[in-house]
Coordinates of C-alpha atoms in Angstrom, one line a residue:
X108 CA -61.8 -77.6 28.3
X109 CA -58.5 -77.3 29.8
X110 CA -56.3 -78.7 27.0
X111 CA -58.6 -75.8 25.0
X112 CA -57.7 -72.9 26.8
X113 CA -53.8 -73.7 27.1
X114 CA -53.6 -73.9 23.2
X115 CA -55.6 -70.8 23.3
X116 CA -52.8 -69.2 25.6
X117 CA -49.9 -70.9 23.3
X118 CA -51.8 -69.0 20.6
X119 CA -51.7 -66.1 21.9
X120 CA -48.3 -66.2 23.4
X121 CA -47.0 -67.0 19.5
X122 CA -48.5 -64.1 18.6
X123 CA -46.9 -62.1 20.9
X124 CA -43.5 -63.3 20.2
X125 CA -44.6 -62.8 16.1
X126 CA -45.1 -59.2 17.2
X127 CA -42.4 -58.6 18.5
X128 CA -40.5 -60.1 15.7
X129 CA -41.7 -57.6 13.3
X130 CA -41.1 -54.5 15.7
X131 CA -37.3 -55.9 16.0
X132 CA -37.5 -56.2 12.0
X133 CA -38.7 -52.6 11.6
X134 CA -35.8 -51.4 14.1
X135 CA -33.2 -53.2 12.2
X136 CA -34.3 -52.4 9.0
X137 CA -32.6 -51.8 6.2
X138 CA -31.1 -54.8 7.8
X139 CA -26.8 -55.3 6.7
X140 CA -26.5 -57.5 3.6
X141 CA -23.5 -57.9 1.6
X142 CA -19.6 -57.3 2.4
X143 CA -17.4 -60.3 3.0
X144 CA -20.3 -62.4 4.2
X145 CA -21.4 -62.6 0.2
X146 CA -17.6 -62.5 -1.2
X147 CA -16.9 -65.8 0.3
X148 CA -20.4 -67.0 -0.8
X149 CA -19.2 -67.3 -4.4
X150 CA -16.3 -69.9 -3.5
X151 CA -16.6 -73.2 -5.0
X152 CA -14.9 -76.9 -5.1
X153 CA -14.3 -75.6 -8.6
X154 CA -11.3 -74.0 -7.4
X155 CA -10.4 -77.0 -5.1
X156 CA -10.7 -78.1 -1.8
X157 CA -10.6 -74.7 -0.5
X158 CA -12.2 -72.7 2.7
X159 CA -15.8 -71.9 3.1
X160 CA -16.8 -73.3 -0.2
X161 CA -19.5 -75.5 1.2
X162 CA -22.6 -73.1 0.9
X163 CA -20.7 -71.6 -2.3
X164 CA -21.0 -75.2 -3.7
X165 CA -24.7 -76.0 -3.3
X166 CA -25.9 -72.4 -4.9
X167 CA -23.6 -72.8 -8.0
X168 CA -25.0 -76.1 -8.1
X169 CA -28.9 -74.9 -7.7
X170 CA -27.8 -72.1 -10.4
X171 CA -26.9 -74.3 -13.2
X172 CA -29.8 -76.6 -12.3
X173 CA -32.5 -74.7 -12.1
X174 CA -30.9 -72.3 -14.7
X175 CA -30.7 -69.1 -12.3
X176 CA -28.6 -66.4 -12.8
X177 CA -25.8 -66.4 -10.5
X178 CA -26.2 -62.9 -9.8
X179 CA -29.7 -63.6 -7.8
X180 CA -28.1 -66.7 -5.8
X181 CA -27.0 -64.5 -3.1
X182 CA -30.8 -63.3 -2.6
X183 CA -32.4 -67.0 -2.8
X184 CA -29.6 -68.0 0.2
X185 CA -30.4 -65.1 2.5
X186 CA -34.4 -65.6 2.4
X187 CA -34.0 -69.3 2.5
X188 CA -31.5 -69.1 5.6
X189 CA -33.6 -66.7 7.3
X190 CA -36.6 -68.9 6.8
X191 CA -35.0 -71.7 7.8
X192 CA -33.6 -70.4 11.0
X193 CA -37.0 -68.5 12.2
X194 CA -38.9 -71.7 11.9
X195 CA -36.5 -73.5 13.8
X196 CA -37.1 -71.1 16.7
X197 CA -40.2 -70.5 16.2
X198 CA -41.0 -74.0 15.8
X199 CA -38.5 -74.8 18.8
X200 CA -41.1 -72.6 21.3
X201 CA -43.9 -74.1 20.1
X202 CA -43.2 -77.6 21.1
X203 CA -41.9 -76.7 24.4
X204 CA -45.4 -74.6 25.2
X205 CA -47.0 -77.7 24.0
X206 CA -44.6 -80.4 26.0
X207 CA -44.9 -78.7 29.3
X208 CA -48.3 -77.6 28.8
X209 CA -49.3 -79.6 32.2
X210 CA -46.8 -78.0 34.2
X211 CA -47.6 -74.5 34.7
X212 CA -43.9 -73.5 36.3
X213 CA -42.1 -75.1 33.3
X214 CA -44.3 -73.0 30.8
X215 CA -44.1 -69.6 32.7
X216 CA -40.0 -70.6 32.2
X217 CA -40.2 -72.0 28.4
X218 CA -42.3 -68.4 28.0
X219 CA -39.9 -66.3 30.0
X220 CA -36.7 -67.6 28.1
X221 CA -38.7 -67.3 25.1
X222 CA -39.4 -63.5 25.7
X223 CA -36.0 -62.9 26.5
X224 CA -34.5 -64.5 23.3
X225 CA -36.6 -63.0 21.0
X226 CA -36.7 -59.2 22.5
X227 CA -32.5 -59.9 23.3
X228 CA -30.0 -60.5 20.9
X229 CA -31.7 -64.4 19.8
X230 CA -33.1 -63.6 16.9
X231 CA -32.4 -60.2 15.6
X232 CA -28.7 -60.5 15.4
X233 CA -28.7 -62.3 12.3
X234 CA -31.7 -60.0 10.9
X235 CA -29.7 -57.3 11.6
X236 CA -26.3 -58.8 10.0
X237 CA -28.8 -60.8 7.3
X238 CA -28.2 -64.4 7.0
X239 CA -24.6 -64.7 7.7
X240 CA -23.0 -68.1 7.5
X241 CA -23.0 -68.5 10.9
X242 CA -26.7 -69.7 10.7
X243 CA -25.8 -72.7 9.0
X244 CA -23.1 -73.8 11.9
X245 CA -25.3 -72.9 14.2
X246 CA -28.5 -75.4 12.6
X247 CA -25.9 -77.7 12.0
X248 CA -25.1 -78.2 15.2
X249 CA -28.3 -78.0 16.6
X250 CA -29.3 -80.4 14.4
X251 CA -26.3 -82.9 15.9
X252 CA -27.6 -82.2 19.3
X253 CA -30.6 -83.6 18.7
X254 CA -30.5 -86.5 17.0
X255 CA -27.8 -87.4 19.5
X256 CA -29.6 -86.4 22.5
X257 CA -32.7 -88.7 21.0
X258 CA -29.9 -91.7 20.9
X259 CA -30.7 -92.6 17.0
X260 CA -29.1 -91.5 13.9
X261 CA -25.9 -90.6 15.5
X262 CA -24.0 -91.1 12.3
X263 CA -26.0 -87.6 11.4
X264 CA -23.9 -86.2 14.3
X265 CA -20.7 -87.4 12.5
X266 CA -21.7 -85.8 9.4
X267 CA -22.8 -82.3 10.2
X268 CA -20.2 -81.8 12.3
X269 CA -17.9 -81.9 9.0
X270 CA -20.0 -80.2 7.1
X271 CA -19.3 -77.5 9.6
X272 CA -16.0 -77.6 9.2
X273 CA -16.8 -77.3 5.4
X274 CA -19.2 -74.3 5.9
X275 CA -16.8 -72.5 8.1
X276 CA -13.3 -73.6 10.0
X277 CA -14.5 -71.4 12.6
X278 CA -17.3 -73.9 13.4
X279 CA -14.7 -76.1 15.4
X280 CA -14.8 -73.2 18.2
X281 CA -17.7 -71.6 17.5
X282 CA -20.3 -74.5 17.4
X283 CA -19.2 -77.6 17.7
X284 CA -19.2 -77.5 21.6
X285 CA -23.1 -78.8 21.2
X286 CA -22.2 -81.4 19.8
X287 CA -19.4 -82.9 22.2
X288 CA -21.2 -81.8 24.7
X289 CA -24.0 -83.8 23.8
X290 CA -21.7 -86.8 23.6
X291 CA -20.5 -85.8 26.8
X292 CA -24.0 -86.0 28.5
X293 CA -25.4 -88.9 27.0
X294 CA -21.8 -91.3 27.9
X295 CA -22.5 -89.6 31.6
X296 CA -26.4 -90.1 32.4
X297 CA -26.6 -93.7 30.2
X298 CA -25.9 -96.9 31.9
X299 CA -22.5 -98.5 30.8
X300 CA -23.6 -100.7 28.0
X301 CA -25.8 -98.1 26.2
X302 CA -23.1 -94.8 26.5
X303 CA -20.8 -97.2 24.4
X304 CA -22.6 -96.6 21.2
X305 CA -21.7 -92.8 22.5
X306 CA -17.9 -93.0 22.9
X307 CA -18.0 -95.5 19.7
X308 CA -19.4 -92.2 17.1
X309 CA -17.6 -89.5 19.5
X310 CA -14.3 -90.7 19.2
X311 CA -14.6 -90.6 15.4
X312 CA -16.7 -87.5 15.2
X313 CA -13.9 -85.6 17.1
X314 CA -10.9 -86.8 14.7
X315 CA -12.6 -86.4 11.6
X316 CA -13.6 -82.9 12.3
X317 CA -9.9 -82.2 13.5
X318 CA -8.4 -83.7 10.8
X319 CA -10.5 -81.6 8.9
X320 CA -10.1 -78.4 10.2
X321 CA -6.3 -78.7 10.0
X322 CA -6.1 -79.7 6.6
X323 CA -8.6 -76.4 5.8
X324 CA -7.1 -74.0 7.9
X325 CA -3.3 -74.8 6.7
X326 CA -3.2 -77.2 3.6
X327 CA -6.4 -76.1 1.3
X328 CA -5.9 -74.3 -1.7
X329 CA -6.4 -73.8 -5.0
X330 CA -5.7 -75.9 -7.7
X331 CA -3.6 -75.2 -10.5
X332 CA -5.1 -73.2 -13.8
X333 CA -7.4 -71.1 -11.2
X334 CA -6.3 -67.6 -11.4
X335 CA -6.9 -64.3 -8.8
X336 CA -8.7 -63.0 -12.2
X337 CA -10.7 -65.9 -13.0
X338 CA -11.9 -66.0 -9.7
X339 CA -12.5 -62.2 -9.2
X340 CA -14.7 -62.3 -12.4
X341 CA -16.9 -64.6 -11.5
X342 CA -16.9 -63.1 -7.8
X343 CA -18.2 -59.9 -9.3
X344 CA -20.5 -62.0 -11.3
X345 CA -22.1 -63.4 -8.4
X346 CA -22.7 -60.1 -6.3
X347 CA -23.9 -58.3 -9.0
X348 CA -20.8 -55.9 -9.1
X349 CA -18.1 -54.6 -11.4
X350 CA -14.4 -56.1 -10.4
X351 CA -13.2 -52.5 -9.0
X352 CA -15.9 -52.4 -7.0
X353 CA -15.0 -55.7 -5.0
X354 CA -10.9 -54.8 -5.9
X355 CA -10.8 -54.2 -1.9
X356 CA -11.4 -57.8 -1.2
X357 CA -8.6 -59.4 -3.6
X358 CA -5.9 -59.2 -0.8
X359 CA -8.2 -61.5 1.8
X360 CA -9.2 -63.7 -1.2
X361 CA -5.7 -64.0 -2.4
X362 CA -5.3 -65.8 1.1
X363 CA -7.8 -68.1 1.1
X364 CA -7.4 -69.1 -2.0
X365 CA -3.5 -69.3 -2.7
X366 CA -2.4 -69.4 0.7
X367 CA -0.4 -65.8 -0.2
X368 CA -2.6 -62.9 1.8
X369 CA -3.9 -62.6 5.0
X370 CA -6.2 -65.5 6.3
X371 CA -7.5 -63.5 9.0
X372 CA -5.8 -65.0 11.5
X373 CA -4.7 -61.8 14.0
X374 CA -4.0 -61.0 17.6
X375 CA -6.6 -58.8 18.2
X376 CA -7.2 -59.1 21.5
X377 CA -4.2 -56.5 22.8
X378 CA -6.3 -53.9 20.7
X379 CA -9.7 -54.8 22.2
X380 CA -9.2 -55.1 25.7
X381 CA -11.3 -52.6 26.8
X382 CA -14.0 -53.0 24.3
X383 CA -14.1 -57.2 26.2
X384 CA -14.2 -55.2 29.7
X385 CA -17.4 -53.0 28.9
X386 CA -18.8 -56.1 27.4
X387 CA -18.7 -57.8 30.1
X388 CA -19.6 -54.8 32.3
X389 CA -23.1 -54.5 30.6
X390 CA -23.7 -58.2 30.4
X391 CA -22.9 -59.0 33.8
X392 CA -26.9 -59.3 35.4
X393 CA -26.9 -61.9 32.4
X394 CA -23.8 -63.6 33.5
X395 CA -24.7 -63.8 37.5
X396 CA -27.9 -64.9 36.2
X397 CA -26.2 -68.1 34.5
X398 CA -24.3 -68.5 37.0
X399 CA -27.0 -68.6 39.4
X400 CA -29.1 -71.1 37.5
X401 CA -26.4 -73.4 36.9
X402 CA -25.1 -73.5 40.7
X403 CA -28.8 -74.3 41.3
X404 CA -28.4 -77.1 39.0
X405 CA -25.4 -78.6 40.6
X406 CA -26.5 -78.5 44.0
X407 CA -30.1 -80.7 42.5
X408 CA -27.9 -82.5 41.6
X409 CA -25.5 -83.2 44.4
X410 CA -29.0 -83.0 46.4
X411 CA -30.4 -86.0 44.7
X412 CA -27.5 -88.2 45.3
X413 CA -26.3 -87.8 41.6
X414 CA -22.9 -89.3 40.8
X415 CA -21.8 -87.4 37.6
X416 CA -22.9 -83.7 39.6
X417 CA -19.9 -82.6 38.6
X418 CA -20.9 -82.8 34.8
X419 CA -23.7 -79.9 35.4
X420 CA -20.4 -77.6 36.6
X421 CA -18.5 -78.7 33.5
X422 CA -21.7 -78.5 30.8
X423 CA -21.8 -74.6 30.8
X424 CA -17.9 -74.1 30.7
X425 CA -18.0 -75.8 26.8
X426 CA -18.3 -71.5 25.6
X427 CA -14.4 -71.8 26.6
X428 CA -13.5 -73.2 23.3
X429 CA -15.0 -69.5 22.1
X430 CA -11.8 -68.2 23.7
X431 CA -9.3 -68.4 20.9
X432 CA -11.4 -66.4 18.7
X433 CA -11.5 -63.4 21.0
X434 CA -7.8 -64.0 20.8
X435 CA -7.8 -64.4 17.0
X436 CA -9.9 -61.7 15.8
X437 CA -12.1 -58.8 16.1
X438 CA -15.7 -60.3 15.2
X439 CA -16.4 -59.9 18.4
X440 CA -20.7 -60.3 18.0
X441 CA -20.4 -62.9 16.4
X442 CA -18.1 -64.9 19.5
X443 CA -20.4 -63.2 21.6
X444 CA -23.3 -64.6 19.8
X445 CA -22.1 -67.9 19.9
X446 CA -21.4 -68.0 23.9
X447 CA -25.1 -66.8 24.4
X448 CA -27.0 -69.2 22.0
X449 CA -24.2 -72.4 23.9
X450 CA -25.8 -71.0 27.4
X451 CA -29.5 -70.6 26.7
X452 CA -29.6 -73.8 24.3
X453 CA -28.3 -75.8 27.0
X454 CA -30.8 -74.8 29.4
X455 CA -33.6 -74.6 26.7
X456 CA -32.5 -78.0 25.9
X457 CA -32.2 -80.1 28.7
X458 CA -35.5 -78.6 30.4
X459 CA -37.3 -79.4 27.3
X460 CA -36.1 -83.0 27.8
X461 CA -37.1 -82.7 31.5
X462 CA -33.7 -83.5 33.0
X463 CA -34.4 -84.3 36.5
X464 CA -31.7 -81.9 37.9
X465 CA -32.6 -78.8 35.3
X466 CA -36.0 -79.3 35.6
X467 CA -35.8 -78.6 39.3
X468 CA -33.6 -75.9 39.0
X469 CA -35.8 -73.9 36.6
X470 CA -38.8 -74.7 39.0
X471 CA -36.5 -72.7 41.8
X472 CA -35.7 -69.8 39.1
X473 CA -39.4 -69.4 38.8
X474 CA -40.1 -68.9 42.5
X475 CA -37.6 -66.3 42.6
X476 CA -39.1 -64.7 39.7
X477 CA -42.6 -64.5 40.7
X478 CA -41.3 -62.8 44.6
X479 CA -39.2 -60.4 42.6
X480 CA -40.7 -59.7 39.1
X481 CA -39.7 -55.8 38.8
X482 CA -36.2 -57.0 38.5
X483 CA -36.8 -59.6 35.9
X484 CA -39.3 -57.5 33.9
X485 CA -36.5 -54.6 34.2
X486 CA -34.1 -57.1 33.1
X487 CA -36.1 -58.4 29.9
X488 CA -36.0 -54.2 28.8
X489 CA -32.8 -54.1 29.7
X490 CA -31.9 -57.2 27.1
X491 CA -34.4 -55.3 25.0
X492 CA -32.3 -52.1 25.0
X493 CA -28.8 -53.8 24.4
X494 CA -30.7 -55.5 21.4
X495 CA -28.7 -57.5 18.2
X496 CA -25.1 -57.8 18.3
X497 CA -23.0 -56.3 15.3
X498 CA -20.9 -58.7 13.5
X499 CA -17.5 -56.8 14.8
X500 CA -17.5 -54.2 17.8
X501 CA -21.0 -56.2 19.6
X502 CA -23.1 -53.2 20.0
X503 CA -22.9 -49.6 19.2
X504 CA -23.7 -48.9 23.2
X505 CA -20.7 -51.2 23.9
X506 CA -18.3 -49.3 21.2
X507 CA -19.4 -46.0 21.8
X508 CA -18.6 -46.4 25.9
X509 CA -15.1 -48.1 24.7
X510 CA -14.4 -44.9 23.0
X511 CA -15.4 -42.8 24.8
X512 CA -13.1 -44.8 28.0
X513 CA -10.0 -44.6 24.9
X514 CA -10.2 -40.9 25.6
X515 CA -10.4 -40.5 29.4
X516 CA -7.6 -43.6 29.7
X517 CA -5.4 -41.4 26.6

């Protein structure tokens, strides 16, 4: 009877978060769709080994398989990405309702976090900016994590980390993080003869993905015979668009391609500084909220007599490696993004795997929830009201503030 009426709450919690999916759908919608995002799409190993031809690759292949039009390729990726990625999650809070269904503190915090994501920037970001590439890192990774957190497989770790690399060269700041971290915590909690199997596919997982990010970011282009008009042809062939109307994109394609145009490699951050500050103004109950959980952490952990306590001070600092793309460029929801999915994943992660320390931790978070729930149901609408981040400027709240503070500072 009991095992009956916690599937029957499950249930109904799914359905909640289902709702309020489709009221995030309606207020993104028409959702963005097109731009650079679907240039870079059309890239191919046809033209070499170039940048960001990975995805590119698989739908030409699918197209002259399957005999599709190339022109509708672009629509089959985005509804198969977003399908793709909303199972995950959706699949994701499923099991952990079901796993810590006898624990009623760990499935009021699977249920909080899950609340949070979904009404937040988890899911919506990537309606709102439809099925950008930085899905597939992002699964990719995931994806890693697992199978090395589960201790089999790890050669799948090895190979999705490249294919990261391949999908985007971004991926080596952005996403990889899970992964090594993952390596990181398996070589620290094992016993000595089993976290060698650990170092033996880290080591190698780390060069090859190096190697392969510096050969893409400075030594890929195309080969010989491929011409800026060959390729703008069939680029306007793919999106469904005359060559003047995607002209605007030949100088960033020029780059990418023939190594002669900008690569979008900038120092942005001397333009941005104030936008980062407001950013971090708004976010900050989030921040002293991470902070707080993973101090809570650490001292389980030093509490329980761990040895590697330490590593539960170093496992949330992995967003670091974000840092040289705030530095590099202006994309600034989509760095964002990624430091937000490293922190929650992490905690999602190793509760869901009942890690002693985490585990207890969470328990903690939830007594100081239920003796001060305005404040976390006020900060749940406040998440709510910040909402998806924009690819570039993070939020219009966030960019509208920064201008406004442009013209009390000028």
């Amino acid at each position: 009877m009991r095992a009956r009426n916690r599937n029957k709450s499950n249930d109904k919690f799914m359905i909640l978060l289902l709702a309020v999916m489709l009221i995030q759908a309606v207020r993104y919608f028409p959702f963005k769709f097109g731009g650079w995002n679907q240039i870079q799409l059309s890239f191919t190993y046809a033209y070499g080994l170039i940048q960001r031809a990975f995805l590119g690759t698989i739908l030409d292949v699918v197209s002259t398989l399957f005999h599709i039009p190339l022109k509708y390729m672009r629509f089959l990726y985005g509804i198969v990405t977003m399908v793709l990625f909303t199972l995950l999650l959706v699949v994701s809070v499923r099991k952990a309702l079901e796993k810590s269904s006898t624990d009623s503190l760990a499935q009021k915090f699977f249920m909080g976090m899950s609340i949070l994501f979904f009404v937040g920037p988890g899911w919506d970001t990537y309606y709102n900016n439809f099925a950008l590439t930085d899905l597939w890192m992002l699964m990719l990774s995931v994806t890693g994590v697992f199978v090395v957190l589960r201790g089999k497989h790890l050669w799948v770790a090895f190979v999705v980390s490249i294919i990261g690399v391949l999908v985007h060269t971004a991926y080596v700041f952005m996403y990889f993080n899970f992964v090594l971290a993952a390596f990181a915590y398996q070589i620290l909690v094992q016993e000595k003869e089993s976290a060698k199997k650990y170092v033996c596919w880290l080591i190698p997982t780390f060069l090859s993905t190096s190697a392969m990010f510096l050969y893409m970011m400075f030594f890929s282009h195309a080969k010989e015979g491929i011409t800026i008009d060959y390729v703008m042809n069939r680029t306007a062939e793919f999106v469904g668009r005359s060559v003047e109307e995607i002209k605007h994109h030949q100088y960033t394609v020029e780059g990418y391609l023939f190594r002669n145009g900008d690569t979008g490699i900038k120092l942005e951050i001397t333009s941005y500084w104030l936008l980062f500050l407001v950013m971090v103004a708004l976010f900050s109950p989030f921040l002293y909220e991470i902070y707080r959980y993973w101090k809570e952490v650490y001292h389980c952990a030093k509490q329980s007599g761990s040895k590697n306590c330490w590593l539960y001070a170093l496992l949330p600092m992995g967003v670091l490696t974000v840092i040289p793309m705030y530095i590099m460029h202006n994309d600034y929801g989509r760095w964002t993004y990624a430091v937000f999915f490293y922190e929650f994943m992490w905690i999602w992660v190793l509760n869901l795997i009942q890690d002693t320390n985490t585990h207890e931790a969470a328990k903690r978070l939830m007594m100081r929830v239920s003796s001060n729930k305005l404040y976390y149901i006020v900060l749940i609408f406040y998440a709510a009201v910040l909402g998806a981040f924009e690819q570039n400027l993070v939020s219009p709240l966030i960019s509208t503030i920064e201008s406004y503070g442009w013209k009390i500072i000028g």
